[in-house]
Amino acid sequence: MNAHLQPTENGDNSSPILRPLSHYGPVVACRFYKEFVLASNGPNLKIYRYLEDELVLTKRIFKENKIHGIAISHDLTRFALYGSRSFTVVYGEKELFDEKFDHLQLGVNDWIKSMEFSYDDKVVYLLTAHNVVFTVDLGTLKIIDEKSFKEKSILYSGSIQVLSQEKVLIAAGTISGGVFVWDLFENKLIRNLVGHEGAIFDVKISNDGNYCASCSDDRSVKIWDLSTGSNLATGWGHNSRIWNLCWYDNNKKIFSQSEDCTSRSWIYHEDNDLLYCEAVYETNLGKHIWCGDVNDDFKIAVTGGADGRLMLINLKSLEPSLNPSFQNNCWKKQFSMDVISELTKVEIEKNEIFKNYVDLNNNSIVCITSKGKVFILKDNYSKWEFLYQDLLYDNYSLTNYFKEENLVTFTSSKGTISALKFDDNSGLSKKVTIKINNLKGKITNVLTTKKNDENFLMFMESPNPKDGFMLIEANFELTTEPIITSLGKPETLFVLTCLAYDITNNWLLVGSRHTTFVLYDLDTGKMLNVWKKFCPGDTITSMSIIDSSYGKVILMMTVRDGLYMYLEIRKDPVGNILTKIIQNNRIQRGFLEGGFLNHKKELILYGFKSHTFFLWNETRQFEIFKEICGGAHRIWNFVINDCANDNYKFIYNKSAHLVIRNTGNAIFKDNCLDNGTHGREIRNVTILSNYTRKNGGKLFISGAEDTCVRLSEILPNGEVNNFWSLRRHVSGLQKTKFIKSEKDEKVFYCITTAAREEFFLWEIIDHPILGPLINCYATLEPSSAEPDLRIMDFDTLPIYNSKQELQGYLILNVYSDSSIKIFEFNLNKRRFELLIEDRYTTCCLWDTRFILKNGKLFVMVGATDGYISIWDITFEISDIRKENIQCLQKLLIRQQIHQSGIKTHTLIQHPYDYNILDLVTGGDDNALVNTRLVFSEISNNITLEIKSFKENAASSTITSSTLIPSYKNGKYAKIIVTSVDQRLRVWRIDYHLDSTSNDGELVCEDCAYTTVADTGCSDVCLIEDKQNINSKCIALIGGAGLSCWEITS
Amino acid sequence: MGKSSKDKRDLYYRKAKEEGWRARSAFKLLQLNEQFQLFKGVRRVVDLCAAPGSWSQVLSREIYQKAKLEDTKLESYIEPKLVAVDLQPMSPIEGVTTIQADITHPRTMNKILSVFGGEKADFVCSDGAPDVTGLHDLDEYIQAQLILSALQLTCCILKEGGTFVAKIFRGRDIDLMYSQLGFLFEKVVCAKPRSSRGTSLESFIVCIGYKPRLGWKPTLELDKSTEEFFQNSGIGRAQLNKNDLSFPLEERIIAPFIACGDLSSYDSDATYTLDKNLERLSLDPVQMPTAPPYKTALEMKRRGNMQLAVRKK
């Protein structure tokens, strides 16, 4: 039993070839410590300065085991880190912050559930998964005491509460509903808390020793009175298992983390057996928030999840101040009409309501009622004042405003505009009336946009077909006569919804319902183009110009159904308008009302999800703010106070009240301390190796079990930045691969496949200002209305025309029902044509490849039965203009290589013989095999010979193998192989000019342990390192997390 | 097994329903037996973590029913005794004595031995698996603990030369398990039946020829953890040294891998096209699943009683 190189003992540094650069993966422990957050990331400890959003250091603590818990001594000088059977004690900050410090590798013979320091910090208690407590002396690091209470059955959870030097309580959560609370020193059972069903996943005693909180597989949180053992209250609300609980706010509240990817805050009210859920925080992605901690002094929390993300929460935002001071503070205020009437001594009629309200830069809000009464809330939102009543606006008014310019306009149905200019002290400094004459119909909508620093535009619509659209240009100071022009209407159903103005080209874009929009050239007043029902969905809710140059704009557009896109609109020299979608995605969060790019060019979206208004950072995938307002059907206004400080205002009507919610400046520099990666297992990763970004980074695409496709970059130091998370797939990803693109063109293509026969071809560009953009360019339609096949693997061959221009691809797909299909894809027409369809047997196919040799084209497949098969399809392909779909006719090879499924393959060209290809396959049977394929130039035959067979190449399934490019043209080739035993191995294949016996032999050169569990995919590329003249070779390893390694030569 | 569209995705799932097996895992034991002739000459069998009982069904059909055809008057005839143990209740199966009990409890061992009339078992198997949490290392640890719990009982009741089969997940530390089992059995093989999905980490450890450790007397005691049970067994499990907590590395060995089940048998990873008529005919599961611990939460959600973050007045 020859295990090929067990991992080197030190895990990392002593590996001769593989060197870890970075790791992103599940965070299972996090703790506040002074101005820092300590968090686990596999076997690494990461320390962040949370207010500044600064990663202070990352260091390896354990050789293999993950850190599952962090304990801090009472005097804040010592730290215990533990996970699985390992633990270590860190003595002082000097050791903690010393990146190079070699921590003691200690351990016991059981899983460590919890550790805590004694009251005097002289010993540390360690609770095992069999309900045994070891007392470890911190001086000698020996076990000086061992205690256990009664049952030693396995625990799913447990914790230690140190109350005093004499009293330590142990809470043990069993696998089936029971919670034991026992006294460590008296060695007696205090309570057996019965009431939960299923395994207890966390149990915590309050720091006064009076209460206990627990959660279980039954998805409830229970709190218990330890003096009586009675269940005081139960909280329901989590939609899945609950993993973590912490007490806070003087043991009145509990903060919980769940598999459902929410954290919740629970409050206990005496005499109420319902534990009340006061807030839900959606902080992490995919599945599982594993850990959380609360800093009770500052009322802030931190959570970590399976997505590797570390998020900060301001718990104080739950209780905003009722007394607004400045915009920088978090406050909320509401007023009923009666109160306003009382304060201003102005009578309010029955049924009189606010028609609209706007927020001005002078810290005031101007409102108009349904009776045309105009009020202002001023003096830092403290004083109501009645301005005037204008019966022109009785029952009908349209309100527009410019916050920065302190300008408000009211428009009546007959086209009379009142423009109000306020000064910095919220005084009405100017009021101008503008009349639109000769209107046949009533004004139904008015939109405004800033034209330049001096002027603004108003765009009006009356449904009467005889009226054109009215365009009014006026200056912000209301000093010059407005210019009123009429613009032609498109000949289609048009209901005005949004507006965007481009200053470079003097273009105006107008959006409508039915995803219809129009472009006007304001130089000529001409309609340049109409896009009718441009995409699925209904109302275009917002449009904005995010980049423009002469004759070209990039428009961002949001559609209420959740779709958003970047459109390149270009006018060619002849005057034709050309449109191209360059970014297209959707959010699954209810109604999308608008979006903008923030100061960091991150895309921020807002809208309504059931009864809440949300503000969402789409680039980085987290919620910035939400307000439970009751839903979208109300008058509301979203205001950006200060984007750089995440300071916003949301004003809305709720049950006859005007509610103003001001977020104030964010207390953290960034809510997200670590962006992490996919929320579930990464199934495939592909690097765009032949393109380098300006910062030296390489783009890569990953696909995961969370159905997301992510476009990210990897930097030479291993840092990963995510740009987009695409939600087009609805099932878990199978394969993602960049395919060959046209030389020198900065347009790249990638294909992703998944279950339900999903097959998407993506187009990627790296925009100089907007950064990398990705759009689904083409979709291969599934073969049935209810697709249930998985596309397991694919390969492509570029098709060129006689001028050597890329025309499209031959695409080879293999399916879970044993089907093999070959399509021709036309890049211009975006069309797939089925050329060949056949079936292998009935077993699932896992692997496929085109092989081009001596002008012949072959198809190779690997299947779950362990066979490799090769067909010659030269004839069928060259003769394609036949009517019928062809079959695979010429089977040349059918050979069993593995006992069970072939999971991966790598083809290596023999450096000295063009006719030899080495096929290295890895299987479910732990074996790695080099099979030599010799292609005959004369006959059509291929001969096959097993050159090297490594039966125990891993202790578990081999999942991926990738050729290491730097070695491609040498006397040997090297590949990197991943397996589920969490090992990375580098294998060398030697080649000789004269075929000696060990030509093609597999030799394991290095083996390293990876903390990425469910290790399933890899890709390798050369990356230029600015500090180093030579480029270095890096590997990305995906699974439950993402790791980056350097492969040294 | 529910009544869902999983039917089409997995042919074994449907076949299990058609043939009356309580779970598709029945085919896994059948295919393991095909490969290793596990049931040959076997009369006293223990099925651990047996619920819902598909392995017991297989044992009943392959051992109990087939023994009925034998000549009971022969002197060599031994009456087959099958015992199924689980914490969950199980509906009765012909020829199988079901015991609802904890496999770590000494009383359970005595009950099994009394069914066998004091004789030891020829064959012990376990298809048990805990609910996975998603923390891969914890799940692997819990599964290893489950195997150790089954193994400690096995060490007490399996005859010399007997066979032990258990479900494993081939993860990070499975080579530790292989190594330790190697001290207790003549031969240790990692077997993957074709009815077990290739995309799943599941495999089965087939341990043939039990060889009790010389000088070690396995004794099941209440309040003794699995670690304590195997202390001094000399199977290579790291021992706790209270005076030196620098924990030693344990030996790792890769067990040979054998794929079992005929290549022509159905592929559990493949999508099969069902006959159009069959497709419409949805089969009821043989046995309804037991109520999950979160059934109250589900009921509350259905009734709209789950709390949202709405501040009620």
PDB file of C-alpha atoms in Angstrom, chain A residues 1-4 6 9 28 64-66 68 84-85 87 105-111 113 129-130 132 134 136 141-143 146 150-152 154-156 175 197-198 201 217-219 234-239 241 243 259 264 266 274-280 288 290 318-319 611 628 681 788-790 792 816-817 839 842-844 846 864-865 867 896 899-901 903 924-926 951-957 980-983 985 1009 1013-1014 1040, chain B residues 8-9 35 87 102 104 130-142 145-146 149 169-176 178 180 188 190 192-194 196-203 222-228 231 237-250 252-260 263-273 279 291-298 300-301 305-313:
ATOM      1  CA  MET A   1       0.000   0.000   0.000  1.00  0.00           C
ATOM      2  CA  ASN A   2       2.081   2.812  -1.272  1.00  0.00           C
ATOM      3  CA  ALA A   3       0.494   6.115  -0.450  1.00  0.00           C
ATOM      4  CA  HIS A   4       2.085   8.594  -2.765  1.00  0.00           C
ATOM      5  CA  GLN A   6       1.797  11.912   2.536  1.00  0.00           C
ATOM      6  CA  GLU A   9       4.444  17.585   8.357  1.00  0.00           C
ATOM      7  CA  VAL A  28     -16.463  29.186  11.727  1.00  0.00           C
ATOM      8  CA  GLU A  64      -4.213  20.825   9.352  1.00  0.00           C
ATOM      9  CA  ASN A  65      -7.139  21.348  11.675  1.00  0.00           C
ATOM     10  CA  LYS A  66      -9.448  24.279  11.273  1.00  0.00           C
ATOM     11  CA  HIS A  68     -13.393  26.290  15.422  1.00  0.00           C
ATOM     12  CA  SER A  84     -11.047  19.490  16.022  1.00  0.00           C
ATOM     13  CA  ARG A  85      -8.528  17.783  18.367  1.00  0.00           C
ATOM     14  CA  PHE A  87      -5.511  23.650  20.477  1.00  0.00           C
ATOM     15  CA  GLN A 105       0.738  22.337  18.401  1.00  0.00           C
ATOM     16  CA  LEU A 106      -1.206  20.840  21.298  1.00  0.00           C
ATOM     17  CA  GLY A 107      -4.056  18.402  21.289  1.00  0.00           C
ATOM     18  CA  VAL A 108      -6.221  15.864  23.065  1.00  0.00           C
ATOM     19  CA  ASN A 109      -7.707  12.624  21.814  1.00  0.00           C
ATOM     20  CA  ASP A 110     -11.183  14.004  21.221  1.00  0.00           C
ATOM     21  CA  TRP A 111     -12.983  16.821  19.444  1.00  0.00           C
ATOM     22  CA  LYS A 113     -16.178  21.670  21.830  1.00  0.00           C
ATOM     23  CA  ALA A 129     -17.358  16.126  22.524  1.00  0.00           C
ATOM     24  CA  HIS A 130     -17.828  13.357  25.102  1.00  0.00           C
ATOM     25  CA  VAL A 132     -15.311  15.558  29.587  1.00  0.00           C
ATOM     26  CA  PHE A 134      -9.825  18.824  31.127  1.00  0.00           C
ATOM     27  CA  VAL A 136      -4.883  22.539  31.601  1.00  0.00           C
ATOM     28  CA  LEU A 141       0.659  22.902  29.788  1.00  0.00           C
ATOM     29  CA  LYS A 142      -0.244  19.651  31.513  1.00  0.00           C
ATOM     30  CA  ILE A 143      -3.678  18.320  32.275  1.00  0.00           C
ATOM     31  CA  GLU A 146     -10.261  15.673  34.408  1.00  0.00           C
ATOM     32  CA  LYS A 150     -22.609  11.000  33.748  1.00  0.00           C
ATOM     33  CA  GLU A 151     -23.199  10.286  30.107  1.00  0.00           C
ATOM     34  CA  LYS A 152     -20.318  10.289  27.730  1.00  0.00           C
ATOM     35  CA  ILE A 154     -21.430  12.382  21.827  1.00  0.00           C
ATOM     36  CA  LEU A 155     -22.286  16.086  22.081  1.00  0.00           C
ATOM     37  CA  TYR A 156     -23.161  18.309  19.151  1.00  0.00           C
ATOM     38  CA  ILE A 175     -27.479  14.587  19.898  1.00  0.00           C
ATOM     39  CA  GLU A 197     -36.379  17.932  19.572  1.00  0.00           C
ATOM     40  CA  GLY A 198     -33.370  16.751  17.594  1.00  0.00           C
ATOM     41  CA  PHE A 201     -26.532  22.771  17.996  1.00  0.00           C
ATOM     42  CA  ASP A 217     -32.624  20.829  14.915  1.00  0.00           C
ATOM     43  CA  ASP A 218     -36.235  21.834  15.704  1.00  0.00           C
ATOM     44  CA  ARG A 219     -35.292  25.379  14.501  1.00  0.00           C
ATOM     45  CA  THR A 234     -39.233  29.939  22.793  1.00  0.00           C
ATOM     46  CA  GLY A 235     -38.434  31.826  19.623  1.00  0.00           C
ATOM     47  CA  TRP A 236     -39.518  30.668  16.190  1.00  0.00           C
ATOM     48  CA  GLY A 237     -38.507  32.291  12.940  1.00  0.00           C
ATOM     49  CA  HIS A 238     -35.363  30.706  11.538  1.00  0.00           C
ATOM     50  CA  ASN A 239     -36.146  28.697   8.441  1.00  0.00           C
ATOM     51  CA  ARG A 241     -31.006  24.903  11.600  1.00  0.00           C
ATOM     52  CA  TRP A 243     -25.802  27.098  14.702  1.00  0.00           C
ATOM     53  CA  GLU A 259     -28.177  27.764   8.136  1.00  0.00           C
ATOM     54  CA  ARG A 264     -31.508  37.376  14.264  1.00  0.00           C
ATOM     55  CA  TRP A 266     -34.204  38.062  19.987  1.00  0.00           C
ATOM     56  CA  LEU A 274     -42.696  33.893  22.974  1.00  0.00           C
ATOM     57  CA  LEU A 275     -39.124  34.980  22.448  1.00  0.00           C
ATOM     58  CA  TYR A 276     -39.593  38.006  20.271  1.00  0.00           C
ATOM     59  CA  CYS A 277     -37.557  38.391  17.066  1.00  0.00           C
ATOM     60  CA  GLU A 278     -36.767  42.086  16.752  1.00  0.00           C
ATOM     61  CA  ALA A 279     -34.496  42.019  13.704  1.00  0.00           C
ATOM     62  CA  VAL A 280     -33.360  39.825  10.850  1.00  0.00           C
ATOM     63  CA  HIS A 288     -24.853  28.720   6.681  1.00  0.00           C
ATOM     64  CA  TRP A 290     -21.583  29.581  11.304  1.00  0.00           C
ATOM     65  CA  LEU A 318     -32.346  48.881  15.431  1.00  0.00           C
ATOM     66  CA  GLU A 319     -33.148  51.720  17.759  1.00  0.00           C
ATOM     67  CA  HIS A 611     -42.782  44.625   3.086  1.00  0.00           C
ATOM     68  CA  ILE A 628     -39.755  47.815   7.023  1.00  0.00           C
ATOM     69  CA  GLU A 681     -19.063  24.379  -2.814  1.00  0.00           C
ATOM     70  CA  ASP A 788     -33.695  17.006 -16.451  1.00  0.00           C
ATOM     71  CA  LEU A 789     -30.313  16.214 -17.998  1.00  0.00           C
ATOM     72  CA  ARG A 790     -27.042  17.433 -16.633  1.00  0.00           C
ATOM     73  CA  MET A 792     -21.467  17.015 -17.438  1.00  0.00           C
ATOM     74  CA  SER A 816     -25.931  12.430 -17.757  1.00  0.00           C
ATOM     75  CA  ASP A 817     -28.053  10.103 -19.919  1.00  0.00           C
ATOM     76  CA  ARG A 839     -25.313   7.791 -27.184  1.00  0.00           C
ATOM     77  CA  THR A 842     -26.823   4.266 -20.562  1.00  0.00           C
ATOM     78  CA  CYS A 843     -24.248   5.353 -18.031  1.00  0.00           C
ATOM     79  CA  CYS A 844     -23.411   8.899 -17.138  1.00  0.00           C
ATOM     80  CA  TRP A 846     -18.150  12.657 -16.952  1.00  0.00           C
ATOM     81  CA  THR A 864     -18.796   6.315 -14.839  1.00  0.00           C
ATOM     82  CA  ASP A 865     -17.968   2.762 -15.935  1.00  0.00           C
ATOM     83  CA  TYR A 867     -13.937   3.315 -19.827  1.00  0.00           C
ATOM     84  CA  GLN A 896     -11.525   0.234 -19.342  1.00  0.00           C
ATOM     85  CA  GLN A 899     -12.640   0.531 -11.853  1.00  0.00           C
ATOM     86  CA  SER A 900     -15.262   3.214 -11.578  1.00  0.00           C
ATOM     87  CA  GLY A 901     -15.913   6.684 -12.894  1.00  0.00           C
ATOM     88  CA  LYS A 903     -13.429  12.110 -12.996  1.00  0.00           C
ATOM     89  CA  ASP A 924     -13.216   7.655  -8.268  1.00  0.00           C
ATOM     90  CA  ASP A 925     -11.060   4.558  -7.580  1.00  0.00           C
ATOM     91  CA  ASN A 926      -8.165   6.713  -6.211  1.00  0.00           C
ATOM     92  CA  GLU A 951      -3.374   2.522  -7.865  1.00  0.00           C
ATOM     93  CA  ASN A 952      -3.262   4.555  -4.657  1.00  0.00           C
ATOM     94  CA  ALA A 953      -2.505   7.963  -6.058  1.00  0.00           C
ATOM     95  CA  ALA A 954      -4.766   9.430  -3.380  1.00  0.00           C
ATOM     96  CA  SER A 955      -6.689   8.063  -0.424  1.00  0.00           C
ATOM     97  CA  SER A 956      -9.949   9.229  -1.932  1.00  0.00           C
ATOM     98  CA  THR A 957     -11.553  10.237  -5.221  1.00  0.00           C
ATOM     99  CA  VAL A 980     -11.258  14.626  -1.858  1.00  0.00           C
ATOM    100  CA  ASP A 981      -8.716  13.635   0.806  1.00  0.00           C
ATOM    101  CA  GLN A 982      -7.788  17.351   0.711  1.00  0.00           C
ATOM    102  CA  ARG A 983      -4.417  16.832  -0.874  1.00  0.00           C
ATOM    103  CA  ARG A 985      -0.185  16.532  -5.552  1.00  0.00           C
ATOM    104  CA  TYR A1009      -2.575  19.506   2.489  1.00  0.00           C
ATOM    105  CA  ALA A1013     -12.784  20.482   1.897  1.00  0.00           C
ATOM    106  CA  ASP A1014     -14.712  18.746  -0.886  1.00  0.00           C
ATOM    107  CA  ALA A1040     -15.685  24.396   0.102  1.00  0.00           C
TER     108      ALA A1040
ATOM    109  CA  LYS B   8     -36.476   9.921 -12.830  1.00  0.00           C
ATOM    110  CA  ARG B   9     -33.117  11.193 -11.672  1.00  0.00           C
ATOM    111  CA  GLN B  35     -18.645  -8.890  -4.880  1.00  0.00           C
ATOM    112  CA  LEU B  87     -32.774   4.244  18.155  1.00  0.00           C
ATOM    113  CA  ASP B 102     -28.659   2.629  21.766  1.00  0.00           C
ATOM    114  CA  THR B 104     -23.331   2.039  22.765  1.00  0.00           C
ATOM    115  CA  PRO B 130     -25.573  11.229  10.909  1.00  0.00           C
ATOM    116  CA  ASP B 131     -27.362  14.276   9.557  1.00  0.00           C
ATOM    117  CA  VAL B 132     -24.594  16.294   7.997  1.00  0.00           C
ATOM    118  CA  THR B 133     -24.081  19.849   9.183  1.00  0.00           C
ATOM    119  CA  GLY B 134     -22.007  21.141   6.279  1.00  0.00           C
ATOM    120  CA  LEU B 135     -18.875  21.548   8.394  1.00  0.00           C
ATOM    121  CA  HIS B 136     -16.879  18.898   6.584  1.00  0.00           C
ATOM    122  CA  ASP B 137     -14.410  18.163   9.373  1.00  0.00           C
ATOM    123  CA  LEU B 138     -17.122  17.908  12.017  1.00  0.00           C
ATOM    124  CA  ASP B 139     -19.273  15.684   9.813  1.00  0.00           C
ATOM    125  CA  GLU B 140     -16.327  13.410   9.201  1.00  0.00           C
ATOM    126  CA  TYR B 141     -15.601  13.261  12.913  1.00  0.00           C
ATOM    127  CA  ILE B 142     -19.210  12.393  13.777  1.00  0.00           C
ATOM    128  CA  GLN B 145     -17.545   8.258  15.923  1.00  0.00           C
ATOM    129  CA  LEU B 146     -20.569   6.396  14.594  1.00  0.00           C
ATOM    130  CA  SER B 149     -19.538   3.020  18.186  1.00  0.00           C
ATOM    131  CA  PHE B 169     -17.300   8.939   3.765  1.00  0.00           C
ATOM    132  CA  ARG B 170     -14.004   9.103   1.936  1.00  0.00           C
ATOM    133  CA  GLY B 171     -12.844  12.432   3.261  1.00  0.00           C
ATOM    134  CA  ARG B 172      -9.715  13.932   4.702  1.00  0.00           C
ATOM    135  CA  ASP B 173      -8.961  11.400   7.440  1.00  0.00           C
ATOM    136  CA  ILE B 174     -10.364   8.181   6.035  1.00  0.00           C
ATOM    137  CA  ASP B 175      -6.848   6.771   5.727  1.00  0.00           C
ATOM    138  CA  LEU B 176      -6.577   6.945   9.537  1.00  0.00           C
ATOM    139  CA  TYR B 178      -8.282   2.284   7.244  1.00  0.00           C
ATOM    140  CA  GLN B 180      -6.833   1.407  12.541  1.00  0.00           C
ATOM    141  CA  VAL B 188      -9.751  -4.111   4.789  1.00  0.00           C
ATOM    142  CA  CYS B 190     -12.954   0.237   0.460  1.00  0.00           C
ATOM    143  CA  LYS B 192     -18.099   1.362  -3.868  1.00  0.00           C
ATOM    144  CA  PRO B 193     -21.273  -0.260  -5.213  1.00  0.00           C
ATOM    145  CA  ARG B 194     -22.534   1.087  -8.525  1.00  0.00           C
ATOM    146  CA  SER B 196     -23.932   4.525  -4.720  1.00  0.00           C
ATOM    147  CA  ARG B 197     -23.548   7.760  -6.639  1.00  0.00           C
ATOM    148  CA  GLY B 198     -20.122   8.535  -7.984  1.00  0.00           C
ATOM    149  CA  THR B 199     -20.660  12.156  -7.088  1.00  0.00           C
ATOM    150  CA  SER B 200     -21.147  11.226  -3.420  1.00  0.00           C
ATOM    151  CA  LEU B 201     -18.298  10.632  -0.980  1.00  0.00           C
ATOM    152  CA  GLU B 202     -20.103   7.538   0.300  1.00  0.00           C
ATOM    153  CA  SER B 203     -18.311   4.198   0.214  1.00  0.00           C
ATOM    154  CA  LEU B 222     -21.797   2.658  30.492  1.00  0.00           C
ATOM    155  CA  ASP B 223     -20.258   6.138  30.723  1.00  0.00           C
ATOM    156  CA  LYS B 224     -17.228   5.175  28.733  1.00  0.00           C
ATOM    157  CA  SER B 225     -16.497   7.055  25.568  1.00  0.00           C
ATOM    158  CA  THR B 226     -15.375   5.357  22.360  1.00  0.00           C
ATOM    159  CA  GLU B 227     -11.914   6.830  22.922  1.00  0.00           C
ATOM    160  CA  GLU B 228     -11.718   5.185  26.336  1.00  0.00           C
ATOM    161  CA  GLN B 231      -7.539   2.838  24.807  1.00  0.00           C
ATOM    162  CA  ARG B 237      -5.281   5.567  17.883  1.00  0.00           C
ATOM    163  CA  ALA B 238      -3.350   8.364  19.501  1.00  0.00           C
ATOM    164  CA  GLN B 239      -3.426   8.136  23.266  1.00  0.00           C
ATOM    165  CA  LEU B 240      -3.913  11.054  25.570  1.00  0.00           C
ATOM    166  CA  ASN B 241      -0.815  11.857  27.583  1.00  0.00           C
ATOM    167  CA  LYS B 242      -1.832  14.247  30.318  1.00  0.00           C
ATOM    168  CA  ASN B 243       1.742  15.340  30.863  1.00  0.00           C
ATOM    169  CA  ASP B 244       2.564  15.986  27.251  1.00  0.00           C
ATOM    170  CA  LEU B 245      -0.120  17.495  25.078  1.00  0.00           C
ATOM    171  CA  SER B 246       1.972  17.736  21.939  1.00  0.00           C
ATOM    172  CA  PHE B 247      -0.233  15.374  20.043  1.00  0.00           C
ATOM    173  CA  PRO B 248       1.436  12.656  17.965  1.00  0.00           C
ATOM    174  CA  LEU B 249       0.587  12.039  14.318  1.00  0.00           C
ATOM    175  CA  GLU B 250      -1.336   8.865  13.615  1.00  0.00           C
ATOM    176  CA  ARG B 252      -2.387   6.608   7.593  1.00  0.00           C
ATOM    177  CA  ILE B 253      -2.886   3.821   5.088  1.00  0.00           C
ATOM    178  CA  ILE B 254      -4.806   3.697   1.818  1.00  0.00           C
ATOM    179  CA  ALA B 255      -7.109   0.706   1.607  1.00  0.00           C
ATOM    180  CA  PRO B 256      -7.503  -0.967  -1.781  1.00  0.00           C
ATOM    181  CA  PHE B 257     -10.514   0.284  -3.695  1.00  0.00           C
ATOM    182  CA  ILE B 258     -12.975  -2.095  -5.322  1.00  0.00           C
ATOM    183  CA  ALA B 259     -15.926  -1.004  -7.413  1.00  0.00           C
ATOM    184  CA  CYS B 260     -18.712  -3.553  -7.094  1.00  0.00           C
ATOM    185  CA  LEU B 263     -20.854  -2.908 -15.087  1.00  0.00           C
ATOM    186  CA  SER B 264     -24.066  -3.700 -16.890  1.00  0.00           C
ATOM    187  CA  SER B 265     -26.085  -2.834 -13.797  1.00  0.00           C
ATOM    188  CA  TYR B 266     -27.752   0.534 -13.595  1.00  0.00           C
ATOM    189  CA  ASP B 267     -25.647   3.633 -13.146  1.00  0.00           C
ATOM    190  CA  SER B 268     -26.782   5.746 -10.194  1.00  0.00           C
ATOM    191  CA  ASP B 269     -25.330   8.897 -11.756  1.00  0.00           C
ATOM    192  CA  ALA B 270     -27.161   8.541 -15.038  1.00  0.00           C
ATOM    193  CA  THR B 271     -30.450  10.080 -16.065  1.00  0.00           C
ATOM    194  CA  TYR B 272     -32.756   7.443 -17.499  1.00  0.00           C
ATOM    195  CA  THR B 273     -35.649   8.072 -19.768  1.00  0.00           C
ATOM    196  CA  GLU B 279     -43.610   8.396 -15.904  1.00  0.00           C
ATOM    197  CA  ALA B 291     -41.357  13.073  11.285  1.00  0.00           C
ATOM    198  CA  PRO B 292     -38.397  15.470  11.333  1.00  0.00           C
ATOM    199  CA  PRO B 293     -37.500  17.383  14.529  1.00  0.00           C
ATOM    200  CA  TYR B 294     -38.487  20.623  12.822  1.00  0.00           C
ATOM    201  CA  LYS B 295     -42.055  19.554  12.052  1.00  0.00           C
ATOM    202  CA  THR B 296     -43.416  22.165  14.506  1.00  0.00           C
ATOM    203  CA  ALA B 297     -41.423  24.895  12.736  1.00  0.00           C
ATOM    204  CA  LEU B 298     -42.811  23.725   9.393  1.00  0.00           C
ATOM    205  CA  MET B 300     -45.924  27.212  12.118  1.00  0.00           C
ATOM    206  CA  LYS B 301     -44.548  28.453   8.836  1.00  0.00           C
ATOM    207  CA  ASN B 305     -47.017  32.048  12.579  1.00  0.00           C
ATOM    208  CA  MET B 306     -43.306  32.353  11.997  1.00  0.00           C
ATOM    209  CA  GLN B 307     -41.967  35.672  13.126  1.00  0.00           C
ATOM    210  CA  LEU B 308     -40.701  38.180  10.660  1.00  0.00           C
ATOM    211  CA  ALA B 309     -38.844  41.229  11.748  1.00  0.00           C
ATOM    212  CA  VAL B 310     -42.008  43.270  12.026  1.00  0.00           C
ATOM    213  CA  ARG B 311     -42.325  45.252  15.174  1.00  0.00           C
ATOM    214  CA  LYS B 312     -45.823  44.605  16.449  1.00  0.00           C
ATOM    215  CA  LYS B 313     -47.475  47.283  18.470  1.00  0.00           C
TER     216      LYS B 313
END
